Coordinates of C-alpha atoms in Angstrom, one line a residue:
M948 CA -6.9 -16.6 -8.1
M949 CA -10.6 -17.0 -5.7
G950 CA -12.3 -16.2 -8.9
C951 CA -10.8 -18.5 -11.4
W952 CA -11.2 -21.4 -8.6
I953 CA -15.0 -19.9 -8.7
L954 CA -14.6 -20.0 -12.2
N955 CA -12.8 -23.6 -12.8
E956 CA -15.2 -25.4 -9.5
S957 CA -18.3 -23.3 -10.0
L958 CA -20.4 -26.9 -10.4
S959 CA -18.6 -28.3 -8.2
I960 CA -20.1 -26.0 -5.5
I961 CA -23.2 -26.1 -7.2
L962 CA -23.6 -29.9 -6.1
V963 CA -22.4 -29.6 -2.4
L964 CA -24.2 -26.2 -1.9
S965 CA -27.2 -28.6 -3.4
W966 CA -27.2 -31.6 -1.1
L967 CA -26.1 -29.0 1.6
G968 CA -29.8 -27.1 1.1
V969 CA -31.3 -30.2 0.3
N970 CA -30.1 -31.4 4.4
L971 CA -30.8 -28.2 5.5
Y972 CA -34.5 -28.0 3.9
L973 CA -34.9 -31.6 5.6
F974 CA -33.8 -30.7 9.2
I975 CA -36.1 -27.5 8.9
D976 CA -39.1 -28.7 7.4
T977 CA -39.3 -32.0 10.2
F978 CA -38.0 -29.8 12.8
C979 CA -40.9 -27.3 12.1
W980 CA -43.1 -30.6 11.8
Y981 CA -42.4 -32.1 14.8
E982 CA -42.4 -28.7 16.8
E983 CA -46.3 -27.9 15.3
E984 CA -47.8 -31.6 15.3
E985 CA -51.6 -31.7 16.9
S986 CA -50.4 -35.3 17.4
F987 CA -47.1 -35.5 19.3
L988 CA -48.3 -32.6 21.5
Y989 CA -48.6 -34.8 24.6
T990 CA -45.1 -36.3 23.7
R991 CA -43.9 -32.4 23.1
V992 CA -44.8 -32.2 26.6
I993 CA -42.5 -34.5 28.1
L994 CA -39.8 -34.0 25.5
G995 CA -39.8 -30.5 24.7
S996 CA -37.6 -29.4 21.3
T997 CA -35.7 -32.0 21.7
L998 CA -38.0 -34.3 20.5
A999 CA -38.0 -32.2 16.9
W1000 CA -33.5 -31.9 16.6
A1001 CA -34.3 -36.3 17.6
R1002 CA -36.2 -36.1 14.4
A1003 CA -35.1 -34.3 12.2
S1004 CA -31.3 -35.3 12.7
A1005 CA -33.1 -39.1 11.7
V1006 CA -34.2 -38.3 8.5
C1007 CA -31.0 -36.0 8.0
L1008 CA -29.3 -39.7 8.3
N1009 CA -31.7 -41.7 6.2
F1010 CA -30.9 -39.1 3.6
N1011 CA -27.2 -38.9 3.6
C1012 CA -27.2 -43.4 4.5
M1013 CA -29.3 -43.6 1.3
L1014 CA -25.9 -41.3 -0.4
I1015 CA -23.4 -42.6 0.9
L1016 CA -23.4 -45.9 -1.1
L1017 CA -23.6 -44.2 -4.2
P1018 CA -20.2 -43.0 -4.6
I1019 CA -18.2 -46.1 -4.2
S1020 CA -20.9 -48.2 -7.1
R1021 CA -18.0 -48.2 -9.4
N1022 CA -20.7 -50.1 -12.1
L1023 CA -22.9 -47.6 -12.3
L1024 CA -19.7 -45.0 -12.4
S1025 CA -18.6 -46.4 -15.1
L1026 CA -21.6 -46.7 -17.2
M1027 CA -22.5 -43.1 -16.5
R1028 CA -19.2 -41.9 -17.6
G1029 CA -18.7 -44.2 -21.1
T1030 CA -22.5 -44.6 -22.0
S1031 CA -24.7 -41.1 -20.7
S1032 CA -23.9 -38.4 -23.1
C1033 CA -24.6 -36.0 -20.7
F1034 CA -21.6 -36.5 -18.4
R1035 CA -19.0 -34.6 -20.4
G1036 CA -17.2 -32.1 -19.4
P1037 CA -18.2 -30.7 -16.2
W1038 CA -20.3 -32.9 -15.0
R1039 CA -18.0 -36.2 -16.4
R1040 CA -15.2 -33.9 -14.7
Q1041 CA -17.5 -34.5 -11.6
L1042 CA -18.1 -39.0 -11.5
D1043 CA -13.6 -38.3 -11.1
K1044 CA -14.4 -36.7 -7.2
N1045 CA -16.7 -39.8 -6.3
L1046 CA -14.5 -40.5 -3.5
K1047 CA -14.6 -37.1 -2.3
F1048 CA -18.8 -36.5 -2.1
H1049 CA -18.7 -39.6 -0.2
K1050 CA -16.2 -38.6 2.4
L1051 CA -18.9 -35.2 2.4
V1052 CA -22.1 -37.8 3.3
A1053 CA -19.7 -39.2 6.1
Y1054 CA -19.4 -36.5 7.5
G1055 CA -22.7 -35.7 7.2
I1056 CA -24.0 -39.0 8.5
A1057 CA -21.6 -37.9 11.6
M1058 CA -22.8 -35.2 12.3
N1059 CA -25.9 -35.7 12.0
A1060 CA -25.8 -39.4 14.1
T1061 CA -24.5 -37.1 16.8
I1062 CA -27.1 -34.7 16.6
H1063 CA -29.3 -38.0 16.7
I1064 CA -27.7 -39.5 19.9
L1065 CA -27.4 -36.9 22.3
A1066 CA -31.0 -35.4 21.6
H1067 CA -32.3 -39.3 22.7
L1068 CA -30.0 -38.9 25.6
C1069 CA -31.7 -36.2 26.5
N1070 CA -35.0 -37.8 26.0
L1071 CA -34.1 -40.2 27.9
E1072 CA -33.4 -38.3 30.7
H1073 CA -36.5 -36.3 30.3
Y1074 CA -39.3 -39.1 30.0
H1075 CA -37.7 -40.6 33.3
W1076 CA -37.7 -37.1 35.0
S1077 CA -41.4 -37.5 34.0
Q1078 CA -41.8 -40.0 36.4
S1079 CA -40.5 -38.7 39.3
P1080 CA -41.7 -37.8 42.4
E1081 CA -41.1 -33.8 41.0
A1082 CA -42.8 -34.6 38.3
E1083 CA -46.7 -33.2 38.2
G1084 CA -49.7 -31.4 36.0
L1085 CA -49.6 -32.6 32.5
A1086 CA -46.1 -34.7 32.3
A1087 CA -46.6 -36.8 35.8
A1088 CA -50.6 -37.3 34.6
L1089 CA -49.2 -38.0 30.7
S1090 CA -46.5 -40.6 32.1
K1091 CA -49.1 -42.5 34.5
L1092 CA -50.6 -43.7 31.3
G1093 CA -50.6 -46.9 30.3
D1094 CA -51.1 -48.6 33.8
T1095 CA -54.5 -49.8 33.8
P1096 CA -55.9 -52.2 30.7
D1097 CA -58.0 -50.0 28.6
E1098 CA -54.8 -47.4 28.3
T1099 CA -52.2 -46.7 26.2
Y1100 CA -48.3 -45.9 26.8
L1101 CA -46.7 -42.5 26.2
N1102 CA -43.4 -42.6 28.6
P1103 CA -41.4 -46.1 27.4
I1104 CA -39.8 -45.4 30.9
R1105 CA -42.5 -46.7 33.0
T1106 CA -41.0 -45.8 36.8
F1107 CA -39.0 -43.9 38.3
H1108 CA -37.0 -46.4 40.1
T1109 CA -36.2 -47.3 36.2
N1110 CA -32.3 -47.9 35.1
T1111 CA -32.1 -46.2 31.9
I1112 CA -29.1 -47.8 30.7
T1113 CA -30.7 -51.4 31.6
E1114 CA -34.2 -49.8 30.0
L1115 CA -32.0 -48.8 26.9
L1116 CA -30.6 -52.4 26.2
T1117 CA -33.1 -54.2 26.9
T1118 CA -34.9 -52.7 23.7
V1119 CA -34.9 -53.5 19.9
A1120 CA -33.7 -48.9 19.1
G1121 CA -31.4 -49.6 22.1
I1122 CA -29.5 -52.6 21.5
T1123 CA -29.7 -51.5 17.1
G1124 CA -28.7 -47.5 18.5
L1125 CA -25.1 -48.4 20.1
L1126 CA -24.5 -50.9 17.7
I1127 CA -25.1 -47.9 14.3
S1128 CA -22.7 -45.7 17.1
L1129 CA -19.7 -48.3 17.2
A1130 CA -20.5 -49.8 13.7
L1131 CA -20.0 -45.9 13.0
I1132 CA -16.9 -45.0 14.8
L1133 CA -14.9 -47.5 13.5
I1134 CA -15.3 -47.1 9.8
M1135 CA -15.0 -43.6 11.0
T1136 CA -12.0 -44.0 12.8
S1137 CA -10.2 -46.6 10.3
S1138 CA -10.2 -44.1 7.7
T1139 CA -8.4 -41.3 8.8
E1140 CA -5.5 -40.9 6.5
F1141 CA -2.7 -42.4 9.0
I1142 CA -4.6 -45.5 9.4
R1143 CA -4.4 -46.6 5.9
Q1144 CA -1.6 -45.1 5.2
A1145 CA -0.3 -47.6 7.6
S1146 CA -2.5 -50.9 7.1
Y1147 CA -5.4 -50.7 4.1
E1148 CA -5.9 -54.1 5.3
L1149 CA -7.5 -52.3 8.7
F1150 CA -9.0 -49.8 6.7
W1151 CA -10.4 -52.3 4.6
Y1152 CA -11.8 -54.5 6.8
T1153 CA -13.5 -52.3 8.9
H1154 CA -15.6 -50.6 6.1
H1155 CA -16.8 -53.9 5.9
V1156 CA -18.7 -53.2 9.0
F1157 CA -20.9 -51.2 7.1
I1158 CA -23.4 -54.4 6.7
I1159 CA -24.0 -54.5 10.2
F1160 CA -25.2 -50.8 10.4
F1161 CA -27.0 -51.1 7.7
I1162 CA -29.0 -53.9 9.1
G1163 CA -29.2 -52.2 12.7
L1164 CA -30.4 -48.9 10.5
A1165 CA -33.4 -50.3 8.5
V1166 CA -34.8 -52.7 12.5
H1167 CA -33.4 -49.3 14.4
G1168 CA -37.0 -47.4 14.1
A1169 CA -39.0 -50.8 14.6
G1170 CA -38.7 -49.7 18.1
R1171 CA -40.7 -47.0 18.5
I1172 CA -39.7 -45.5 21.4
V1173 CA -41.3 -42.5 20.2
R1174 CA -45.2 -42.3 21.0
G1175 CA -47.0 -39.9 19.4
Q1176 CA -51.5 -40.0 19.5
T1177 CA -52.8 -42.1 17.1
A1178 CA -55.5 -40.3 14.4
E1179 CA -58.6 -42.0 15.9
S1180 CA -57.5 -41.3 19.6
L1181 CA -56.9 -37.3 17.9
L1182 CA -60.3 -37.2 16.4
L1183 CA -62.2 -38.1 19.5
H1184 CA -59.6 -36.9 21.9
N1185 CA -59.5 -32.2 21.3
V1186 CA -55.9 -32.1 22.7
T1187 CA -56.7 -28.3 21.7
F1188 CA -59.4 -28.0 24.6
C1189 CA -58.4 -31.0 26.8
R1190 CA -54.3 -30.1 27.6
D1191 CA -56.1 -27.5 30.1
H1192 CA -58.9 -29.4 31.8
L1193 CA -56.5 -32.5 32.7
A1194 CA -59.4 -32.9 35.8
E1195 CA -61.8 -33.5 33.0
W1196 CA -60.3 -36.3 31.6
Q1197 CA -62.4 -39.7 31.2
T1198 CA -65.3 -37.5 32.7
A1199 CA -66.0 -35.6 29.8
A1200 CA -67.3 -36.7 26.5
R1201 CA -64.7 -34.7 24.5
C1202 CA -61.9 -35.9 26.6
P1203 CA -61.9 -39.6 26.5
V1204 CA -58.1 -40.8 27.7
P1205 CA -56.3 -40.6 24.5
Q1206 CA -54.5 -43.4 22.9
F1207 CA -50.5 -43.2 21.3
S1208 CA -48.6 -46.0 19.3
G1209 CA -45.1 -46.0 17.7
K1210 CA -44.3 -44.2 14.7
E1211 CA -44.0 -46.4 11.8
P1212 CA -40.4 -47.3 10.9
S1213 CA -39.2 -45.3 7.7
A1214 CA -35.0 -45.6 7.9
W1215 CA -35.6 -48.9 5.5
K1216 CA -37.2 -46.6 2.3
W1217 CA -34.4 -44.6 2.2
V1218 CA -31.8 -46.6 1.7
L1219 CA -33.4 -49.5 0.0
G1220 CA -33.1 -49.1 -3.5
P1221 CA -29.3 -48.0 -2.9
V1222 CA -28.7 -50.8 -1.2
V1223 CA -30.2 -52.9 -3.5
L1224 CA -28.2 -51.1 -6.5
Y1225 CA -24.9 -52.7 -4.6
A1226 CA -25.8 -55.7 -3.9
C1227 CA -25.9 -55.5 -8.3
E1228 CA -22.5 -54.3 -7.4
R1229 CA -21.7 -57.2 -5.0
I1230 CA -23.0 -60.0 -7.7
I1231 CA -21.6 -59.0 -10.8
R1232 CA -17.9 -58.6 -8.8
F1233 CA -18.7 -62.3 -7.4
W1234 CA -19.8 -63.1 -11.4
R1235 CA -16.4 -61.9 -12.6
F1236 CA -14.6 -63.1 -9.3
Q1237 CA -15.3 -66.6 -11.3
Q1238 CA -14.0 -66.4 -14.9
E1239 CA -10.9 -67.3 -15.9
V1240 CA -7.7 -64.9 -15.4
V1241 CA -4.4 -66.0 -17.7
I1242 CA -1.6 -65.1 -16.5
T1243 CA 0.9 -64.9 -19.8
K1244 CA 3.8 -62.6 -18.6
V1245 CA 5.3 -61.9 -15.3
V1246 CA 8.7 -59.3 -14.8
S1247 CA 10.0 -58.7 -12.3
H1248 CA 11.7 -55.0 -12.3
P1249 CA 14.0 -53.0 -10.0
S1250 CA 12.7 -50.6 -7.4
G1251 CA 10.4 -53.5 -6.1
V1252 CA 8.5 -52.8 -9.4
L1253 CA 6.2 -56.0 -10.4
E1254 CA 5.1 -56.4 -13.9
L1255 CA 1.7 -59.0 -15.0
H1256 CA 0.2 -59.7 -18.1
M1257 CA -3.0 -61.3 -18.2
K1258 CA -6.3 -62.5 -20.6
K1259 CA -10.1 -62.5 -19.9
R1260 CA -12.5 -63.5 -22.3
D1261 CA -14.4 -60.2 -23.4
F1262 CA -12.3 -58.0 -21.4
K1263 CA -12.4 -54.3 -23.0
M1264 CA -10.7 -51.0 -22.3
A1265 CA -9.5 -47.4 -22.5
P1266 CA -6.4 -46.0 -21.6
G1267 CA -6.1 -44.6 -18.2
Q1268 CA -8.8 -47.6 -16.6
Y1269 CA -8.5 -49.2 -13.6
V1270 CA -8.9 -52.9 -12.6
L1271 CA -9.6 -54.7 -9.1
I1272 CA -7.5 -57.6 -8.4
Q1273 CA -8.0 -60.3 -5.3
C1274 CA -5.8 -62.9 -4.3
P1275 CA -7.5 -65.5 -2.8
S1276 CA -4.6 -67.5 -1.8
I1277 CA -3.7 -64.1 -0.1
S1278 CA -7.0 -62.6 1.3
S1279 CA -10.6 -64.1 0.0
L1280 CA -12.2 -60.8 0.9
E1281 CA -9.8 -57.5 -0.4
W1282 CA -9.3 -56.6 -3.7
H1283 CA -7.2 -53.9 -4.6
P1284 CA -7.3 -51.1 -7.2
F1285 CA -4.3 -51.2 -9.6
T1286 CA -4.0 -48.4 -13.5
L1287 CA -3.6 -50.5 -16.4
T1288 CA -0.7 -50.0 -18.1
S1289 CA -1.4 -52.0 -21.2
A1290 CA -3.6 -50.3 -24.5
P1291 CA -7.1 -51.4 -25.3
Q1292 CA -5.0 -52.8 -29.1
E1293 CA -3.2 -55.3 -27.5
D1294 CA -3.8 -59.2 -26.8
F1295 CA -3.4 -58.8 -23.1
F1296 CA -3.8 -56.6 -20.2
S1297 CA -1.6 -55.6 -18.0
V1298 CA -0.5 -54.2 -14.1
H1299 CA 2.9 -53.0 -12.4
I1300 CA 2.8 -53.3 -8.1
R1301 CA 5.2 -51.9 -6.4
A1302 CA 5.2 -53.8 -3.6
A1303 CA 3.6 -50.8 -0.7
G1304 CA 2.2 -53.2 2.1
D1305 CA 1.6 -56.2 3.3
W1306 CA -1.2 -57.9 0.7
T1307 CA 1.6 -56.2 -2.2
E1308 CA 4.5 -57.6 -1.0
A1309 CA 2.8 -60.7 -0.4
L1310 CA 2.1 -60.6 -4.0
C1311 CA 5.5 -60.2 -5.1
K1312 CA 6.4 -62.8 -2.9
A1313 CA 3.7 -65.4 -3.6
F1314 CA 5.4 -64.7 -7.8
G1315 CA 9.1 -65.3 -7.0
A1316 CA 9.7 -61.7 -7.2
E1317 CA 11.8 -61.2 -4.5
G1318 CA 13.6 -64.8 -5.3
P1319 CA 16.5 -65.2 -8.1
A1320 CA 13.9 -66.7 -10.7
L1321 CA 10.2 -66.2 -11.2
K1322 CA 7.9 -69.4 -10.9
E1323 CA 7.0 -71.1 -13.7
P1324 CA 2.9 -70.2 -15.2
W1325 CA 1.9 -73.6 -13.9
S1326 CA 2.9 -72.6 -10.1
L1327 CA 1.6 -69.2 -10.4
P1328 CA -1.4 -68.2 -8.3
R1329 CA -4.7 -67.8 -9.2
L1330 CA -6.2 -63.7 -9.4
A1331 CA -9.5 -63.1 -9.3
V1332 CA -9.8 -59.5 -11.2
D1333 CA -13.0 -56.7 -11.5
G1334 CA -13.4 -54.4 -14.0
P1335 CA -12.5 -52.2 -16.0
F1336 CA -13.4 -48.9 -14.5
G1337 CA -12.9 -45.6 -15.3
A1338 CA -11.0 -43.0 -14.5
A1339 CA -9.7 -39.7 -14.5
L1340 CA -7.4 -40.2 -17.1
T1341 CA -10.3 -41.6 -20.1
D1342 CA -11.2 -38.1 -21.2
V1343 CA -7.5 -37.2 -22.1
F1344 CA -8.4 -36.8 -25.5
H1345 CA -11.3 -34.3 -24.6
Y1346 CA -9.2 -31.6 -24.7
P1347 CA -7.4 -29.6 -27.5
V1348 CA -4.1 -30.0 -24.9
S1349 CA -2.9 -32.2 -22.2
M1350 CA -0.6 -32.3 -19.2
C1351 CA -0.2 -35.0 -17.5
I1352 CA 2.2 -35.3 -14.6
A1353 CA 2.9 -38.4 -12.5
T1354 CA 5.2 -39.5 -9.9
G1355 CA 7.2 -42.6 -8.7
I1356 CA 4.6 -45.5 -9.5
G1357 CA 1.9 -42.8 -10.2
V1358 CA 3.5 -43.0 -13.2
T1359 CA 1.8 -46.4 -14.2
P1360 CA -1.9 -45.1 -15.2
F1361 CA 0.0 -43.0 -17.9
A1362 CA 2.0 -45.0 -19.2
A1363 CA -1.6 -47.1 -21.2
L1364 CA -2.2 -43.1 -22.4
L1365 CA 1.7 -43.9 -24.2
K1366 CA 1.1 -46.8 -25.1
S1367 CA -2.7 -46.1 -26.9
I1368 CA -0.4 -43.1 -28.4
W1369 CA 1.8 -45.3 -30.1
Y1370 CA -0.1 -47.6 -31.3
Q1371 CA -2.9 -44.6 -33.1
C1372 CA 0.3 -43.2 -34.8
C1373 CA 0.6 -46.2 -36.9
E1374 CA -2.7 -45.2 -38.4
S1375 CA -2.2 -42.3 -40.0
Q1376 CA -5.7 -42.2 -40.1
T1377 CA -6.3 -41.1 -36.9
Q1378 CA -7.7 -37.9 -35.8
W1379 CA -7.7 -36.5 -32.5
K1380 CA -9.1 -33.9 -30.4
L1381 CA -5.7 -33.7 -28.8
S1382 CA -3.4 -32.0 -30.1
K1383 CA -0.8 -31.8 -27.6
V1384 CA 1.0 -33.7 -25.2
Y1385 CA 3.1 -32.2 -22.0
F1386 CA 4.6 -35.5 -19.9
Y1387 CA 6.0 -34.9 -16.5
W1388 CA 7.8 -37.9 -14.8
I1389 CA 9.4 -37.5 -11.0
C1390 CA 10.8 -40.6 -10.3
R1391 CA 13.5 -40.9 -6.7
D1392 CA 15.0 -44.0 -8.1
P1393 CA 17.1 -43.8 -11.2
G1394 CA 16.2 -47.8 -11.7
A1395 CA 12.5 -47.3 -11.7
F1396 CA 13.3 -45.4 -15.2
E1397 CA 14.2 -48.8 -16.3
W1398 CA 11.0 -50.7 -17.3
F1399 CA 9.7 -46.9 -18.5
A1400 CA 12.3 -46.0 -20.7
D1401 CA 11.7 -48.7 -23.0
L1402 CA 8.4 -47.5 -24.4
L1403 CA 9.4 -43.3 -24.0
L1404 CA 11.7 -44.7 -26.7
S1405 CA 10.3 -46.6 -28.8
L1406 CA 6.9 -43.0 -28.9
E1407 CA 9.8 -40.9 -29.0
T1408 CA 11.3 -43.4 -32.7
R1409 CA 6.9 -43.4 -33.4
M1410 CA 6.7 -39.4 -33.4
S1411 CA 9.9 -39.5 -35.0
E1412 CA 9.5 -41.4 -38.5
Q1413 CA 5.4 -40.1 -38.5
G1414 CA 6.8 -36.5 -38.3
K1415 CA 5.0 -35.6 -34.9
T1416 CA 8.3 -34.7 -33.3
H1417 CA 5.6 -31.6 -31.9
F1418 CA 2.7 -33.5 -30.6
L1419 CA 4.8 -34.8 -27.4
S1420 CA 6.7 -33.0 -24.5
Y1421 CA 8.2 -35.0 -22.1
H1422 CA 10.1 -34.2 -19.4
I1423 CA 11.9 -36.3 -16.8
F1424 CA 12.6 -35.5 -13.3
L1425 CA 15.4 -37.1 -10.6
T1426 CA 15.4 -36.0 -7.7
G1427 CA 17.6 -38.8 -6.2
W1428 CA 21.4 -39.5 -6.9
D1429 CA 24.6 -40.7 -5.1
E1430 CA 28.2 -39.5 -6.1
N1431 CA 29.1 -42.1 -8.2
Q1432 CA 26.1 -41.3 -10.1
A1433 CA 26.2 -37.6 -10.4
F1434 CA 30.2 -37.7 -11.6
H1435 CA 28.7 -40.8 -14.4
I1436 CA 26.0 -38.1 -15.4
A1437 CA 28.5 -35.6 -16.1
L1438 CA 31.1 -38.0 -17.7
H1439 CA 28.5 -38.4 -20.5
W1440 CA 25.9 -34.9 -20.3
D1441 CA 27.6 -34.2 -24.3
E1442 CA 26.0 -37.3 -25.7
N1443 CA 23.3 -37.7 -27.8
T1444 CA 21.0 -39.2 -25.6
D1445 CA 20.9 -39.4 -22.4
V1446 CA 22.7 -41.2 -19.8
I1447 CA 20.2 -42.7 -17.3
T1448 CA 17.1 -43.6 -19.9
G1449 CA 18.8 -43.3 -23.8
L1450 CA 16.2 -41.0 -24.5
R1451 CA 16.6 -37.9 -27.1
Q1452 CA 15.6 -35.3 -23.9
K1453 CA 17.9 -34.3 -21.5
T1454 CA 17.1 -36.1 -17.7
F1455 CA 16.8 -32.9 -15.2
Y1456 CA 17.7 -33.2 -12.5
G1457 CA 15.9 -31.6 -8.9
R1458 CA 12.6 -30.7 -8.9
P1459 CA 10.4 -29.2 -11.7
N1460 CA 9.9 -25.0 -11.5
W1461 CA 6.3 -25.6 -11.3
N1462 CA 5.0 -21.8 -12.3
H1463 CA 7.8 -21.4 -14.9
E1464 CA 6.2 -24.5 -16.0
F1465 CA 2.1 -23.5 -16.3
R1466 CA 3.0 -20.1 -17.8
Q1467 CA 4.8 -21.9 -20.4
V1468 CA 1.8 -23.7 -21.2
A1469 CA -0.1 -21.6 -20.8
Y1470 CA 1.6 -18.5 -23.1
S1471 CA 1.5 -21.2 -25.2
H1472 CA -1.8 -22.1 -25.6
P1473 CA -3.6 -18.8 -24.8
S1474 CA -7.3 -19.4 -25.9
S1475 CA -7.2 -23.6 -24.5
N1476 CA -9.0 -25.6 -22.5
I1477 CA -6.5 -27.9 -20.9
G1478 CA -6.5 -30.9 -19.0
V1479 CA -4.4 -31.2 -16.2
F1480 CA -3.8 -35.0 -15.2
F1481 CA -2.3 -36.2 -12.0
C1482 CA -1.2 -38.9 -10.0
G1483 CA 1.1 -39.1 -6.8
P1484 CA 1.3 -38.1 -3.3
K1485 CA -1.6 -35.8 -1.9
A1486 CA 1.7 -33.0 -0.7
L1487 CA 2.5 -32.1 -4.5
S1488 CA -1.1 -32.6 -5.8
K1489 CA -2.3 -29.4 -3.7
I1490 CA 0.2 -27.4 -5.4
I1491 CA -0.6 -28.3 -9.6
Q1492 CA -4.1 -27.9 -8.6
R1493 CA -3.0 -24.4 -7.4
M1494 CA -1.0 -23.8 -10.1
C1495 CA -3.9 -24.6 -11.9
R1496 CA -6.2 -21.7 -10.3
L1497 CA -3.4 -19.3 -11.1
Y1498 CA -2.6 -19.5 -14.5
S1499 CA -6.3 -19.4 -15.5
S1500 CA -8.2 -16.7 -16.7
A1501 CA -10.6 -15.1 -15.6
D1502 CA -12.4 -14.2 -18.8
P1503 CA -14.1 -17.1 -20.6
R1504 CA -12.2 -16.7 -23.3
G1505 CA -8.7 -17.0 -21.7
V1506 CA -6.9 -20.1 -21.3
H1507 CA -8.5 -22.7 -18.4
F1508 CA -6.6 -25.4 -17.0
H1509 CA -8.6 -28.6 -15.5
Y1510 CA -7.3 -29.9 -13.0
N1511 CA -8.0 -34.0 -12.5
R1512 CA -6.4 -36.5 -9.9
E1513 CA -6.3 -40.7 -10.2
S1514 CA -8.0 -41.7 -7.0
F1515 CA -10.0 -44.9 -6.4

């Protein structure tokens, strides 16, 4: 099983190890440079190895801050997915793991920021101690430099009686460091699964504190608290000799008083490119915000599901893509992702929205979904749409066999896929690499089947007419029912069509036996690459992912299940 996992995730492992390798190289290289560089020899006399710890973690922090915005640049990812021939197969699946990489880089930022903060707190104490009466020798002499007009200082703490906290909060480096730390803590804590589930709005708003974080990061180095010997001073003051001849300073020609300066800030150089790229993303979003969206149809379905049909000039989509929607009357800042449920062949695009939070509940209320009648078109609130953007499901046609698994409202990404299949079935000349689709839908509420059953029924009819009944195999599982429903189901069990969906394929009751399902698919397609596409809760996602590893062959010529999860 471990061998299959390594085989399936080999590229992901290589990319993560590459990221770790670059971080390790930058840390070690910077650490060694600050431990050996002559211009910082006198700085090390006061600070010791914590200088190298602070600078090495700062470089890794800058590197990860350079990467953090790239995985959430949706237009960039869509461009790479749609136009580059390099992003095919395993490389293409890496684009679907953008949020995982975003989180991984965030952990790297948090770890390096912690090391950087702790190292500088130690540096402050070292600076403070070197001004104490107990300090003697070279460290004390270096700390006294800067008291006369012809000298430059090395120690930013000028007297022993200086309060280090007060001194810290009166410098550019101290103030920006505090802001960066607070912003990072706020972003990280509000990004936990618990907060996102309890209040997505809180997660959304606090995540935008990243603007303060990046501004603080760019300005942070301007404080130049860590100072080193200038290049001109190194030519005149031989540190190797003079460090051991403190008494000869100013008297010997080869030992003039050393001069010091702060290091040029460099963080802005690391993050400038990604920040400009992300700014372009926001400009594109603002431009799309200005474009008119015409709402052509509103349907209220059972189980709190709102269906919206919309039109927008030059809107082009592919099955499985998603859009970001904003309703200015609810919030002028929040954009929420929703999968498109319409097919590219239709003259509109649609989404299905389930009331599952403050924003979605407010949207359903604004469209009158909770009232006895929906609102008239002229009284509907304005919507803004950004996208469409690529997602994992757009790759479903790239496999010879695909398994599509959805739970509850997670079925919406597959609606566009099945509609697209229906339209392409009408075109007898259509040639596909995809030869078989297994569709699984697990749902708790029988009422939720209503809006989707019509689509399945029309697709079932079309497949039968075209002689392609083998192409789609669908399995619907109902996990919740009451006593009356059970009696009704049992009473009509012998009928030709299912009592709940009206389809010829009968509904299953209870949860799927995934071992049986995957074993059957693997047996039916012994030498195939099978794409597994899932949209649903994390607990079931782990099970499906484990099944993919369990039933993938270690033999490259055998069957392989490639797991893809919808994530926005």
